[in-house]
Tab-separated table of C-alpha atoms and ligand atoms in Angstrom:
chain	number	residue	atom	x	y	z
A	1	MET	CA	20.786	-0.065	-13.260
A	2	LYS	CA	18.070	1.805	-11.423
A	3	ARG	CA	15.059	-0.140	-10.121
A	4	ASP	CA	11.491	1.148	-10.043
A	5	ILE	CA	8.742	-0.217	-7.812
A	6	LEU	CA	5.445	0.458	-9.516
A	7	SER	CA	3.778	-2.821	-8.532
A	8	ILE	CA	4.339	-5.243	-5.676
A	9	THR	CA	5.155	-7.766	-8.413
A	10	ASP	CA	8.299	-5.764	-9.240
A	11	LEU	CA	9.748	-7.578	-6.211
A	12	SER	CA	10.324	-11.313	-5.937
A	13	ARG	CA	9.396	-13.408	-2.908
A	14	GLU	CA	13.064	-13.520	-1.865
A	15	GLU	CA	13.399	-9.755	-2.196
A	16	ILE	CA	10.244	-9.153	-0.158
A	17	TYR	CA	11.551	-11.401	2.643
A	18	GLU	CA	14.883	-9.590	2.460
A	19	LEU	CA	13.090	-6.207	2.731
A	20	LEU	CA	11.012	-7.415	5.677
A	21	GLY	CA	14.187	-8.494	7.458
A	22	SER	CA	15.837	-5.172	6.792
A	23	ALA	CA	12.671	-3.326	7.922
A	24	ALA	CA	12.604	-5.239	11.227
A	25	ASP	CA	16.268	-4.374	11.754
A	26	LEU	CA	15.641	-0.692	11.001
A	27	LYS	CA	12.689	-0.709	13.391
A	28	GLU	CA	14.866	-2.046	16.203
A	29	LYS	CA	17.593	0.468	15.496
A	30	ARG	CA	15.092	3.321	15.536
A	31	LYS	CA	13.585	2.192	18.846
A	32	ALA	CA	17.099	1.924	20.298
A	33	GLY	CA	17.946	5.412	19.048
A	34	GLU	CA	20.868	4.143	16.972
A	35	PRO	CA	22.021	6.451	14.196
A	36	THR	CA	21.202	5.212	10.681
A	37	GLU	CA	22.610	7.860	8.372
A	38	TYR	CA	22.725	5.552	5.384
A	39	LEU	CA	21.404	8.095	2.867
A	40	LYS	CA	23.354	11.117	4.051
A	41	ASN	CA	23.273	13.956	1.521
A	42	LYS	CA	20.727	12.114	-0.602
A	43	SER	CA	17.378	13.599	-1.585
A	44	LEU	CA	13.988	12.050	-2.254
A	45	GLY	CA	11.328	13.924	-4.214
A	46	MET	CA	7.693	13.326	-3.250
A	47	ILE	CA	4.981	14.201	-5.757
A	48	PHE	CA	1.453	14.057	-4.362
A	49	GLU	CA	-1.477	14.474	-6.753
A	50	LYS	CA	-3.764	13.206	-3.966
A	51	SER	CA	-3.986	13.734	-0.197
A	52	SER	CA	-1.899	11.722	2.252
A	53	THR	CA	-1.089	11.518	5.928
A	54	ARG	CA	0.799	8.229	6.387
A	55	THR	CA	2.673	8.050	3.113
A	56	ARG	CA	3.851	11.615	3.166
A	57	VAL	CA	4.959	11.673	6.779
A	58	SER	CA	6.553	8.203	6.763
A	59	PHE	CA	8.636	8.834	3.648
A	60	GLU	CA	9.740	12.245	4.882
A	61	VAL	CA	10.621	11.008	8.374
A	62	GLY	CA	12.331	7.975	6.815
A	63	MET	CA	14.685	10.250	4.886
A	64	THR	CA	15.354	12.291	8.034
A	65	ASP	CA	16.242	9.064	9.889
A	66	PHE	CA	18.728	8.274	7.115
A	67	GLY	CA	20.401	11.685	7.331
A	68	GLY	CA	18.953	12.623	3.964
A	69	HIS	CA	16.317	15.038	2.799
A	70	ALA	CA	12.803	14.789	1.375
A	71	LEU	CA	11.087	17.417	-0.759
A	72	TYR	CA	7.313	17.640	-0.938
A	73	LEU	CA	6.328	18.556	-4.477
A	74	ASN	CA	2.769	19.685	-4.962
A	75	PRO	CA	1.863	19.445	-8.669
A	76	ARG	CA	0.033	22.766	-8.333
A	77	ASP	CA	3.259	24.479	-7.273
A	78	ILE	CA	5.701	22.848	-9.682
A	79	GLN	CA	5.546	23.450	-13.437
A	80	ILE	CA	3.567	20.238	-14.095
A	81	GLY	CA	0.602	22.304	-12.948
A	82	ARG	CA	1.270	24.762	-15.787
A	83	GLY	CA	1.676	22.101	-18.433
A	84	GLU	CA	5.305	20.957	-18.301
A	85	THR	CA	5.252	17.337	-19.391
A	86	ILE	CA	5.841	14.383	-17.075
A	87	GLU	CA	8.658	13.295	-19.406
A	88	ASP	CA	10.528	16.614	-19.082
A	89	THR	CA	9.865	16.742	-15.346
A	90	ALA	CA	11.288	13.230	-14.945
A	91	ARG	CA	14.433	14.112	-16.883
A	92	THR	CA	14.927	17.350	-14.950
A	93	LEU	CA	14.383	15.854	-11.490
A	94	SER	CA	16.813	13.028	-12.326
A	95	GLY	CA	19.567	15.646	-12.295
A	96	TYR	CA	18.890	16.622	-8.681
A	97	LEU	CA	17.327	13.760	-6.804
A	98	HIS	CA	18.390	10.227	-5.840
A	99	GLY	CA	14.860	8.854	-5.809
A	100	LEU	CA	11.323	9.987	-6.468
A	101	MET	CA	8.057	8.730	-5.066
A	102	ALA	CA	4.755	9.717	-6.608
A	103	ARG	CA	1.107	9.393	-5.624
A	104	VAL	CA	-0.835	9.831	-8.811
A	105	MET	CA	-4.331	9.911	-10.247
A	106	SER	CA	-3.386	7.744	-13.192
A	107	HIS	CA	-0.945	4.855	-13.104
A	108	GLU	CA	0.312	6.033	-16.521
A	109	THR	CA	2.004	8.940	-14.727
A	110	VAL	CA	4.252	6.734	-12.559
A	111	LYS	CA	4.987	4.606	-15.622
A	112	LYS	CA	6.089	7.695	-17.543
A	113	LEU	CA	8.164	8.952	-14.604
A	114	ALA	CA	9.901	5.569	-14.498
A	115	GLU	CA	10.483	5.484	-18.227
A	116	TYR	CA	11.959	8.977	-18.516
A	117	SER	CA	13.999	9.233	-15.316
A	118	THR	CA	17.375	7.799	-14.435
A	119	ILE	CA	16.537	7.587	-10.708
A	120	PRO	CA	14.380	4.979	-8.907
A	121	ILE	CA	10.641	5.693	-8.981
A	122	ILE	CA	8.343	4.414	-6.234
A	123	ASN	CA	4.578	4.199	-6.703
A	124	ALA	CA	3.126	5.763	-3.562
A	125	LEU	CA	-0.451	4.868	-4.655
A	126	SER	CA	-2.066	5.017	-8.045
A	127	ASP	CA	-5.514	4.070	-9.270
A	128	ARG	CA	-4.130	0.562	-9.839
A	129	GLU	CA	-1.851	-0.321	-6.938
A	130	HIS	CA	-0.358	0.620	-3.573
A	131	PRO	CA	2.795	-1.510	-3.230
A	132	CYS	CA	4.292	0.397	-0.257
A	133	GLN	CA	1.137	-0.288	1.719
A	134	ILE	CA	1.365	-4.013	1.167
A	135	LEU	CA	5.032	-4.114	2.174
A	136	GLY	CA	4.152	-2.514	5.520
A	137	ASP	CA	1.203	-4.898	5.816
A	138	PHE	CA	3.339	-7.981	5.202
A	139	MET	CA	5.738	-6.750	7.865
A	140	THR	CA	2.806	-6.448	10.285
A	141	ILE	CA	1.485	-9.903	9.424
A	142	MET	CA	4.965	-11.368	10.003
A	143	GLU	CA	5.100	-9.716	13.428
A	144	TYR	CA	1.836	-11.328	14.485
A	145	LYS	CA	1.877	-14.636	12.607
A	146	ASN	CA	5.559	-15.242	12.000
A	147	ARG	CA	4.806	-16.387	8.464
A	148	LEU	CA	2.939	-15.415	5.334
A	149	GLU	CA	2.789	-18.627	3.364
A	150	GLY	CA	-0.371	-20.653	3.886
A	151	LEU	CA	-2.301	-17.972	5.793
A	152	LYS	CA	-5.870	-17.144	4.798
A	153	PHE	CA	-6.108	-13.464	3.879
A	154	ALA	CA	-9.712	-12.249	3.576
A	155	TRP	CA	-10.324	-8.980	1.773
A	156	VAL	CA	-13.774	-7.584	2.589
A	157	GLY	CA	-14.891	-4.600	0.526
A	158	ASP	CA	-13.933	-2.835	-2.657
A	159	GLY	CA	-11.668	-4.555	-5.207
A	160	ASN	CA	-9.601	-1.373	-5.379
A	161	ASN	CA	-5.924	-0.351	-5.699
A	162	VAL	CA	-4.950	-1.684	-2.260
A	163	CYS	CA	-6.863	-4.910	-2.962
A	164	ASN	CA	-4.975	-5.363	-6.250
A	165	SER	CA	-1.636	-5.089	-4.451
A	166	ALA	CA	-2.823	-7.432	-1.681
A	167	LEU	CA	-4.042	-9.958	-4.247
A	168	LEU	CA	-0.811	-9.848	-6.244
A	169	GLY	CA	1.360	-9.745	-3.128
A	170	SER	CA	-0.439	-12.766	-1.705
A	171	ALA	CA	0.194	-14.622	-4.943
A	172	VAL	CA	3.907	-13.766	-4.767
A	173	MET	CA	4.140	-14.820	-1.102
A	174	GLY	CA	1.958	-17.953	-1.306
A	175	MET	CA	-0.988	-16.789	0.791
A	176	GLU	CA	-4.571	-17.922	0.241
A	177	PHE	CA	-6.525	-14.839	-0.811
A	178	VAL	CA	-10.301	-14.414	-0.714
A	179	VAL	CA	-12.029	-11.267	-1.942
A	180	ALA	CA	-15.566	-10.613	-0.760
A	181	CYS	CA	-17.124	-7.712	-2.624
A	182	PRO	CA	-20.484	-6.771	-4.098
A	183	LYS	CA	-20.970	-7.890	-7.695
A	184	GLY	CA	-19.321	-5.420	-10.050
A	185	TYR	CA	-16.615	-4.362	-7.576
A	186	GLU	CA	-14.235	-7.298	-8.115
A	187	PRO	CA	-10.593	-6.664	-8.994
A	188	LYS	CA	-10.247	-6.273	-12.770
A	189	THR	CA	-9.639	-9.413	-14.824
A	190	GLU	CA	-6.075	-8.411	-15.661
A	191	PHE	CA	-5.134	-8.451	-11.958
A	192	LEU	CA	-6.813	-11.816	-11.469
A	193	GLU	CA	-4.964	-13.174	-14.489
A	194	LYS	CA	-1.672	-11.796	-13.250
A	195	ALA	CA	-2.251	-13.381	-9.833
A	196	LYS	CA	-3.069	-16.671	-11.509
A	197	ALA	CA	0.074	-16.505	-13.638
A	198	LEU	CA	2.067	-16.027	-10.411
A	199	GLY	CA	0.546	-19.231	-9.047
A	200	GLY	CA	-1.830	-17.361	-6.715
A	201	LYS	CA	-4.566	-19.247	-4.873
A	202	PHE	CA	-7.531	-16.913	-4.708
A	203	THR	CA	-11.317	-16.918	-4.762
A	204	ILE	CA	-13.886	-14.196	-5.349
A	205	THR	CA	-17.205	-14.219	-3.543
A	206	ASP	CA	-20.030	-11.822	-2.757
A	207	ASP	CA	-20.438	-13.417	0.665
A	208	PRO	CA	-18.354	-11.682	3.366
A	209	LYS	CA	-19.108	-14.529	5.791
A	210	ALA	CA	-17.522	-17.112	3.486
A	211	ALA	CA	-14.430	-14.913	3.236
A	212	ALA	CA	-14.189	-14.309	6.976
A	213	LYS	CA	-14.600	-17.976	7.901
A	214	ASP	CA	-11.370	-19.228	9.540
A	215	ALA	CA	-9.446	-16.220	8.235
A	216	ASP	CA	-6.045	-15.367	9.710
A	217	VAL	CA	-6.238	-11.812	8.376
A	218	ILE	CA	-9.313	-9.702	7.656
A	219	TYR	CA	-8.549	-6.583	5.671
A	220	THR	CA	-10.824	-3.765	4.638
A	221	ASP	CA	-10.502	-0.347	3.037
A	222	VAL	CA	-12.798	2.577	2.306
A	223	TRP	CA	-15.792	2.018	0.056
A	224	VAL	CA	-15.112	5.295	-1.749
A	225	SER	CA	-11.496	5.736	-2.757
A	226	MET	CA	-9.918	9.027	-3.763
A	227	GLY	CA	-11.183	9.671	-7.266
A	228	ASP	CA	-14.429	7.669	-6.785
A	229	GLU	CA	-16.285	10.487	-5.018
A	230	GLU	CA	-18.860	10.847	-7.797
A	231	GLU	CA	-20.065	7.293	-7.114
A	232	GLN	CA	-20.310	7.866	-3.372
A	233	GLU	CA	-24.080	7.571	-3.025
A	234	LYS	CA	-24.330	4.338	-5.015
A	235	ARG	CA	-21.288	2.805	-3.347
A	236	LEU	CA	-22.518	3.458	0.188
A	237	LYS	CA	-25.672	1.506	-0.706
A	238	ASP	CA	-23.896	-1.306	-2.572
A	239	PHE	CA	-21.401	-1.983	0.219
A	240	VAL	CA	-23.727	-1.768	3.192
A	241	THR	CA	-23.578	-5.517	3.968
A	242	PHE	CA	-19.777	-5.601	3.669
A	243	GLN	CA	-18.970	-3.990	7.004
A	244	VAL	CA	-16.251	-5.513	9.162
A	245	ASN	CA	-18.038	-5.778	12.504
A	246	THR	CA	-18.044	-8.042	15.555
A	247	ALA	CA	-20.462	-10.538	13.969
A	248	LEU	CA	-18.192	-10.987	10.951
A	249	LEU	CA	-15.096	-11.207	13.125
A	250	SER	CA	-16.616	-14.031	15.179
A	251	LEU	CA	-16.401	-16.312	12.108
A	252	ALA	CA	-12.645	-15.916	11.738
A	253	LYS	CA	-9.904	-17.671	13.697
A	254	PRO	CA	-9.833	-16.432	17.321
A	255	ASP	CA	-6.402	-14.885	16.751
A	256	VAL	CA	-7.391	-13.173	13.468
A	257	ILE	CA	-5.796	-9.784	12.913
A	258	VAL	CA	-7.871	-6.975	11.479
A	259	MET	CA	-6.139	-4.648	9.074
A	260	HIS	CA	-7.037	-1.412	7.302
A	261	CYS	CA	-4.645	0.731	5.282
A	262	LEU	CA	-6.340	3.849	6.732
A	263	PRO	CA	-7.754	6.433	6.594
A	264	ALA	CA	-10.916	4.650	7.794
A	265	ARG	CA	-14.497	5.782	7.643
A	266	ARG	CA	-15.508	4.502	11.044
A	267	GLY	CA	-19.054	3.192	11.129
A	268	LEU	CA	-19.027	2.377	7.407
A	269	GLU	CA	-16.498	-0.285	6.320
A	270	ILE	CA	-15.397	-0.944	9.920
A	271	THR	CA	-17.066	-0.404	13.285
A	272	ASP	CA	-15.420	1.437	16.188
A	273	GLU	CA	-15.715	-1.736	18.199
A	274	VAL	CA	-13.564	-3.712	15.755
A	275	MET	CA	-11.139	-0.937	14.925
A	276	ASP	CA	-10.464	-0.261	18.610
A	277	GLY	CA	-10.787	-3.919	19.608
A	278	PRO	CA	-8.138	-6.472	20.591
A	279	ASN	CA	-7.750	-7.988	17.095
A	280	SER	CA	-7.090	-4.692	15.364
A	281	VAL	CA	-3.512	-3.945	14.307
A	282	VAL	CA	-4.276	-0.893	12.191
A	283	PHE	CA	-1.931	1.526	13.956
A	284	GLU	CA	0.956	-0.961	14.081
A	285	GLU	CA	0.326	-1.344	10.374
A	286	ALA	CA	0.493	2.419	9.884
A	287	GLU	CA	3.777	2.605	11.809
A	288	ASN	CA	5.271	-0.230	9.802
A	289	ARG	CA	4.855	1.801	6.628
A	290	LEU	CA	7.812	3.816	7.914
A	291	HIS	CA	10.097	0.842	8.516
A	292	ALA	CA	9.153	-1.031	5.347
A	293	GLN	CA	9.593	2.030	3.135
A	294	LYS	CA	12.942	2.778	4.739
A	295	ALA	CA	14.063	-0.726	3.798
A	296	LEU	CA	12.813	-0.123	0.271
A	297	MET	CA	14.596	3.231	-0.030
A	298	LEU	CA	17.848	1.644	1.140
A	299	LYS	CA	17.513	-1.099	-1.433
A	300	LEU	CA	16.848	1.372	-4.258
A	301	MET	CA	18.857	4.449	-3.295
A	302	ARG	CA	21.873	3.408	-1.272
B	401	LIG	N1	-2.609	4.209	3.798
B	401	LIG	C1	-2.167	5.345	3.232
B	401	LIG	O1	-1.514	5.332	2.179
B	401	LIG	O2	-2.476	6.467	3.928
B	401	LIG	P1	-2.338	7.963	3.430
B	401	LIG	O3	-3.345	8.171	2.339
B	401	LIG	O4	-2.605	8.792	4.632
B	401	LIG	O5	-0.942	8.161	2.909
B	402	LIG	N1	-8.180	2.890	-1.606
B	402	LIG	C1	-7.844	4.119	-0.936
B	402	LIG	C2	-6.551	3.974	-0.207
B	402	LIG	C3	-6.067	5.196	0.511
B	402	LIG	C4	-4.740	4.986	1.188
B	402	LIG	C5	-7.779	5.239	-1.954
B	402	LIG	O1	-7.243	5.032	-3.052
B	402	LIG	O2	-8.295	6.327	-1.668
């Protein structure tokens, strides 16, 4: 039976720990230059309806590390752009590929790909979630804190796709999650309900200071996500007091780690001083996307 990962909740706590172990092992092997041709002669398709630096390069390099191949599929170049349905595309690609990752405008598209394909589908960011990001982030948190359970994870900023995955992932892993966002930008009720059903301990506040207080992890993301560009002017005003800066950081635990999925808009959601400062782990986090996704591809495609 093929497995799809459309949400971080498609993985159990045990499976996430297993993936993090495998990712750490793959990271060591890569640093040691050991061959890891575990997906030799296998091919991963990569559909990108939106821009990407990290996701695209890490998946492609991951397949190269495994002795396999990755194909970048721009919807404008393939027949989807001329009206071929997602259903027919999913069926067709299932005949060639061993896995498919997709970054989509609408979450419905990854759902349809999963429903109509016989190969594993990985959500590489939709309007709802970004599960691959959170896997890499959990790996990074483990490296610095050696645990996930019981940590205070403070999300400062927009209750967006990455926030939804962080909220749900924290619920799965037993972390305390606090979202600080301006009124009206909270994660949607259905995500809060899902987190609650998973036993998640979370609070929502419009006070970034309350969120940052004694935090082990402070996480932020852009105020204007891909697809939200029309709201840019309003958002930049609404979020102005939600910047992760030195003053906010001083309220957290001294060994707090600062995370950002990147790309960052320096000077808006995060200052240069914090992003380049000693608590920032943003580039380790970016690198760990590679190792975590490799572990995921092995689990789904081997
Ligand atoms: N964090 C992340 O997914 O980055 P890209 O948009 O560059 O892939
Ligand atoms: N929330 C951002 C994340 C980018 C990786 C977006 O959706 O644009």
